[in-house]
PDB file of C-alpha atoms in Angstrom:
ATOM      1  CA  GLN F 284       0.021   0.197   0.135  1.00  0.00           C
ATOM      2  CA  VAL F 285       0.796   3.288  -1.033  1.00  0.00           C
ATOM      3  CA  GLN F 286       0.553   6.418   1.779  1.00  0.00           C
ATOM      4  CA  LEU F 287       0.265  10.238  -0.136  1.00  0.00           C
ATOM      5  CA  VAL F 288       0.036  13.626   1.574  1.00  0.00           C
ATOM      6  CA  GLU F 289      -0.825  16.301  -0.643  1.00  0.00           C
ATOM      7  CA  SER F 290      -0.319  19.705   0.658  1.00  0.00           C
ATOM      8  CA  GLY F 291       0.332  23.559  -1.173  1.00  0.00           C
ATOM      9  CA  GLY F 292      -3.559  24.352  -1.380  1.00  0.00           C
ATOM     10  CA  GLY F 293      -4.972  27.658  -0.292  1.00  0.00           C
ATOM     11  CA  LEU F 294      -6.633  30.671  -1.092  1.00  0.00           C
ATOM     12  CA  VAL F 295      -5.155  32.467  -4.674  1.00  0.00           C
ATOM     13  CA  GLN F 296      -6.831  35.472  -6.524  1.00  0.00           C
ATOM     14  CA  ALA F 297      -7.670  35.023 -10.079  1.00  0.00           C
ATOM     15  CA  GLY F 298      -4.587  34.774 -12.277  1.00  0.00           C
ATOM     16  CA  GLY F 299      -2.265  33.638  -9.314  1.00  0.00           C
ATOM     17  CA  SER F 300      -0.429  30.389  -8.883  1.00  0.00           C
ATOM     18  CA  LEU F 301      -0.187  27.797  -6.366  1.00  0.00           C
ATOM     19  CA  ARG F 302       2.570  24.855  -6.532  1.00  0.00           C
ATOM     20  CA  LEU F 303       0.996  21.492  -4.902  1.00  0.00           C
ATOM     21  CA  SER F 304       3.026  19.174  -3.276  1.00  0.00           C
ATOM     22  CA  CYS F 305       2.348  15.218  -3.101  1.00  0.00           C
ATOM     23  CA  ALA F 306       4.823  12.891  -0.567  1.00  0.00           C
ATOM     24  CA  ALA F 307       4.314   9.201  -1.414  1.00  0.00           C
ATOM     25  CA  SER F 308       5.284   7.017   1.657  1.00  0.00           C
ATOM     26  CA  GLY F 309       5.057   3.083   2.143  1.00  0.00           C
ATOM     27  CA  ARG F 310       5.575   0.515  -1.268  1.00  0.00           C
ATOM     28  CA  THR F 311       6.991   3.609  -3.239  1.00  0.00           C
ATOM     29  CA  PHE F 312       8.201   0.970  -5.599  1.00  0.00           C
ATOM     30  CA  SER F 313       5.538  -0.398  -6.751  1.00  0.00           C
ATOM     31  CA  ILE F 314       4.287   2.874  -8.157  1.00  0.00           C
ATOM     32  CA  TYR F 315       3.965   3.066 -12.197  1.00  0.00           C
ATOM     33  CA  GLY F 316       2.571   6.746 -12.505  1.00  0.00           C
ATOM     34  CA  MET F 317       0.808   9.079 -10.772  1.00  0.00           C
ATOM     35  CA  GLY F 318      -2.038  11.550 -10.813  1.00  0.00           C
ATOM     36  CA  TRP F 319      -3.605  14.647  -9.531  1.00  0.00           C
ATOM     37  CA  PHE F 320      -7.374  14.859  -9.927  1.00  0.00           C
ATOM     38  CA  ARG F 321     -10.437  17.687  -8.596  1.00  0.00           C
ATOM     39  CA  GLN F 322     -13.836  17.753  -7.336  1.00  0.00           C
ATOM     40  CA  ALA F 323     -15.696  20.706  -6.707  1.00  0.00           C
ATOM     41  CA  PRO F 324     -19.173  20.456  -4.767  1.00  0.00           C
ATOM     42  CA  GLY F 325     -21.343  19.273  -6.982  1.00  0.00           C
ATOM     43  CA  LYS F 326     -19.495  17.678  -9.589  1.00  0.00           C
ATOM     44  CA  GLU F 327     -17.727  14.210 -10.521  1.00  0.00           C
ATOM     45  CA  ARG F 328     -14.053  14.030  -9.639  1.00  0.00           C
ATOM     46  CA  GLU F 329     -12.331  15.347 -13.077  1.00  0.00           C
ATOM     47  CA  PHE F 330      -8.525  14.453 -13.988  1.00  0.00           C
ATOM     48  CA  VAL F 331      -6.168  16.968 -13.903  1.00  0.00           C
ATOM     49  CA  ALA F 332      -2.473  15.566 -15.252  1.00  0.00           C
ATOM     50  CA  SER F 333      -0.873  12.548 -14.429  1.00  0.00           C
ATOM     51  CA  ILE F 334       3.025  11.444 -15.151  1.00  0.00           C
ATOM     52  CA  THR F 335       5.174   8.071 -14.670  1.00  0.00           C
ATOM     53  CA  LEU F 336       7.243   7.549 -12.665  1.00  0.00           C
ATOM     54  CA  SER F 337      10.537   6.164 -15.593  1.00  0.00           C
ATOM     55  CA  GLY F 338      10.023   7.624 -18.919  1.00  0.00           C
ATOM     56  CA  GLY F 339       7.910  11.682 -17.266  1.00  0.00           C
ATOM     57  CA  ARG F 340       5.405  10.785 -20.190  1.00  0.00           C
ATOM     58  CA  THR F 341       2.902  13.198 -19.055  1.00  0.00           C
ATOM     59  CA  ASP F 342      -1.126  13.757 -19.576  1.00  0.00           C
ATOM     60  CA  TYR F 343      -3.649  16.902 -18.951  1.00  0.00           C
ATOM     61  CA  GLY F 344      -7.326  17.561 -18.997  1.00  0.00           C
ATOM     62  CA  ASP F 345      -8.421  20.076 -21.692  1.00  0.00           C
ATOM     63  CA  SER F 346      -9.718  22.644 -18.920  1.00  0.00           C
ATOM     64  CA  VAL F 347      -6.105  22.942 -17.574  1.00  0.00           C
ATOM     65  CA  LYS F 348      -3.546  22.533 -21.167  1.00  0.00           C
ATOM     66  CA  GLY F 349      -1.026  25.103 -21.194  1.00  0.00           C
ATOM     67  CA  ARG F 350      -1.964  26.406 -17.624  1.00  0.00           C
ATOM     68  CA  PHE F 351      -0.272  23.278 -15.379  1.00  0.00           C
ATOM     69  CA  THR F 352       2.546  21.300 -15.108  1.00  0.00           C
ATOM     70  CA  ILE F 353       3.285  17.899 -13.537  1.00  0.00           C
ATOM     71  CA  SER F 354       6.687  17.316 -12.609  1.00  0.00           C
ATOM     72  CA  ARG F 355       8.141  14.533 -10.469  1.00  0.00           C
ATOM     73  CA  ASP F 356      11.072  13.971  -7.924  1.00  0.00           C
ATOM     74  CA  ASN F 357      11.626  10.485  -7.885  1.00  0.00           C
ATOM     75  CA  ALA F 358      14.620  10.130  -5.003  1.00  0.00           C
ATOM     76  CA  GLN F 359      12.299  12.111  -2.994  1.00  0.00           C
ATOM     77  CA  ASN F 360       9.258  10.263  -4.336  1.00  0.00           C
ATOM     78  CA  THR F 361       7.148  13.662  -4.582  1.00  0.00           C
ATOM     79  CA  VAL F 362       4.765  14.539  -6.750  1.00  0.00           C
ATOM     80  CA  TYR F 363       4.061  18.500  -7.960  1.00  0.00           C
ATOM     81  CA  LEU F 364       1.938  20.391  -9.513  1.00  0.00           C
ATOM     82  CA  GLN F 365       2.528  23.948 -11.042  1.00  0.00           C
ATOM     83  CA  MET F 366      -0.869  25.950 -11.064  1.00  0.00           C
ATOM     84  CA  ASN F 367      -0.555  29.270 -13.387  1.00  0.00           C
ATOM     85  CA  SER F 368      -2.981  31.642 -14.734  1.00  0.00           C
ATOM     86  CA  LEU F 369      -5.292  30.212 -12.010  1.00  0.00           C
ATOM     87  CA  LYS F 370      -9.283  30.768 -12.840  1.00  0.00           C
ATOM     88  CA  PRO F 371     -12.123  30.740 -10.034  1.00  0.00           C
ATOM     89  CA  GLU F 372     -13.196  27.740 -12.209  1.00  0.00           C
ATOM     90  CA  ASP F 373     -10.328  25.810 -10.600  1.00  0.00           C
ATOM     91  CA  THR F 374     -11.506  26.141  -6.982  1.00  0.00           C
ATOM     92  CA  ALA F 375     -12.080  22.345  -6.151  1.00  0.00           C
ATOM     93  CA  VAL F 376     -10.686  20.145  -3.597  1.00  0.00           C
ATOM     94  CA  TYR F 377      -7.035  18.446  -5.370  1.00  0.00           C
ATOM     95  CA  TYR F 378      -6.364  14.550  -4.528  1.00  0.00           C
ATOM     96  CA  CYS F 379      -3.527  13.036  -5.590  1.00  0.00           C
ATOM     97  CA  ALA F 380      -3.467   9.609  -6.813  1.00  0.00           C
ATOM     98  CA  ALA F 381      -1.022   6.528  -7.679  1.00  0.00           C
ATOM     99  CA  ARG F 382      -1.472   3.325  -9.497  1.00  0.00           C
ATOM    100  CA  GLN F 383       0.830   0.645 -10.320  1.00  0.00           C
ATOM    101  CA  ARG F 384      -0.561  -0.843 -14.115  1.00  0.00           C
ATOM    102  CA  VAL F 385       0.177   0.447 -17.171  1.00  0.00           C
ATOM    103  CA  GLY F 386      -3.539   1.734 -17.833  1.00  0.00           C
ATOM    104  CA  ILE F 387      -5.661   4.791 -19.402  1.00  0.00           C
ATOM    105  CA  PRO F 388      -4.069   7.368 -16.869  1.00  0.00           C
ATOM    106  CA  LEU F 389      -7.332   9.591 -16.897  1.00  0.00           C
ATOM    107  CA  ILE F 390      -9.717   7.553 -15.130  1.00  0.00           C
ATOM    108  CA  PRO F 391      -9.614   7.036 -11.000  1.00  0.00           C
ATOM    109  CA  GLU F 392     -10.469   3.900 -11.531  1.00  0.00           C
ATOM    110  CA  ALA F 393      -6.790   3.460 -12.822  1.00  0.00           C
ATOM    111  CA  TYR F 394      -5.794   4.479  -9.027  1.00  0.00           C
ATOM    112  CA  ALA F 395      -5.557   2.155  -6.177  1.00  0.00           C
ATOM    113  CA  ASP F 396      -4.280   4.752  -3.573  1.00  0.00           C
ATOM    114  CA  TRP F 397      -5.447   8.226  -3.166  1.00  0.00           C
ATOM    115  CA  GLY F 398      -4.824  11.360  -0.654  1.00  0.00           C
ATOM    116  CA  ARG F 399      -6.923  13.304   1.251  1.00  0.00           C
ATOM    117  CA  GLY F 400      -7.166  16.295  -0.996  1.00  0.00           C
ATOM    118  CA  THR F 401      -5.908  19.307  -0.501  1.00  0.00           C
ATOM    119  CA  GLN F 402      -8.848  22.429  -0.735  1.00  0.00           C
ATOM    120  CA  VAL F 403      -7.448  24.845  -3.823  1.00  0.00           C
ATOM    121  CA  THR F 404      -9.685  29.012  -3.768  1.00  0.00           C
ATOM    122  CA  VAL F 405      -9.452  31.030  -6.309  1.00  0.00           C
ATOM    123  CA  SER F 406     -11.276  33.858  -5.876  1.00  0.00           C
ATOM    124  CA  SER F 407     -12.256  36.341  -8.750  1.00  0.00           C
TER     125      SER F 407
END
């Protein structure tokens, strides 16, 4: 099992930036890839970004392409999400997730382990 802890959320004005971090512990050797999802009140969980830990392949949701960047530090077992040009519609709880298998990184079902989430609020 992998434990994930997110940090870096907060309140920011529209147009601002935040960087989220996700620290992994436990069976980190089993992780194939990691992803970020978000969920706003009354909405379904939405794919934000993913990265594979070996080759560094990245994928992004359409709503964040060009604004968000996912990266990894394998030595620190940490994944980051740099969020720029934030919009009020980016307001949500952001979750980090880890998957152990090759699969479709865009769907929550591909991920076995999840963090508790960190709140991001963007004011207009």
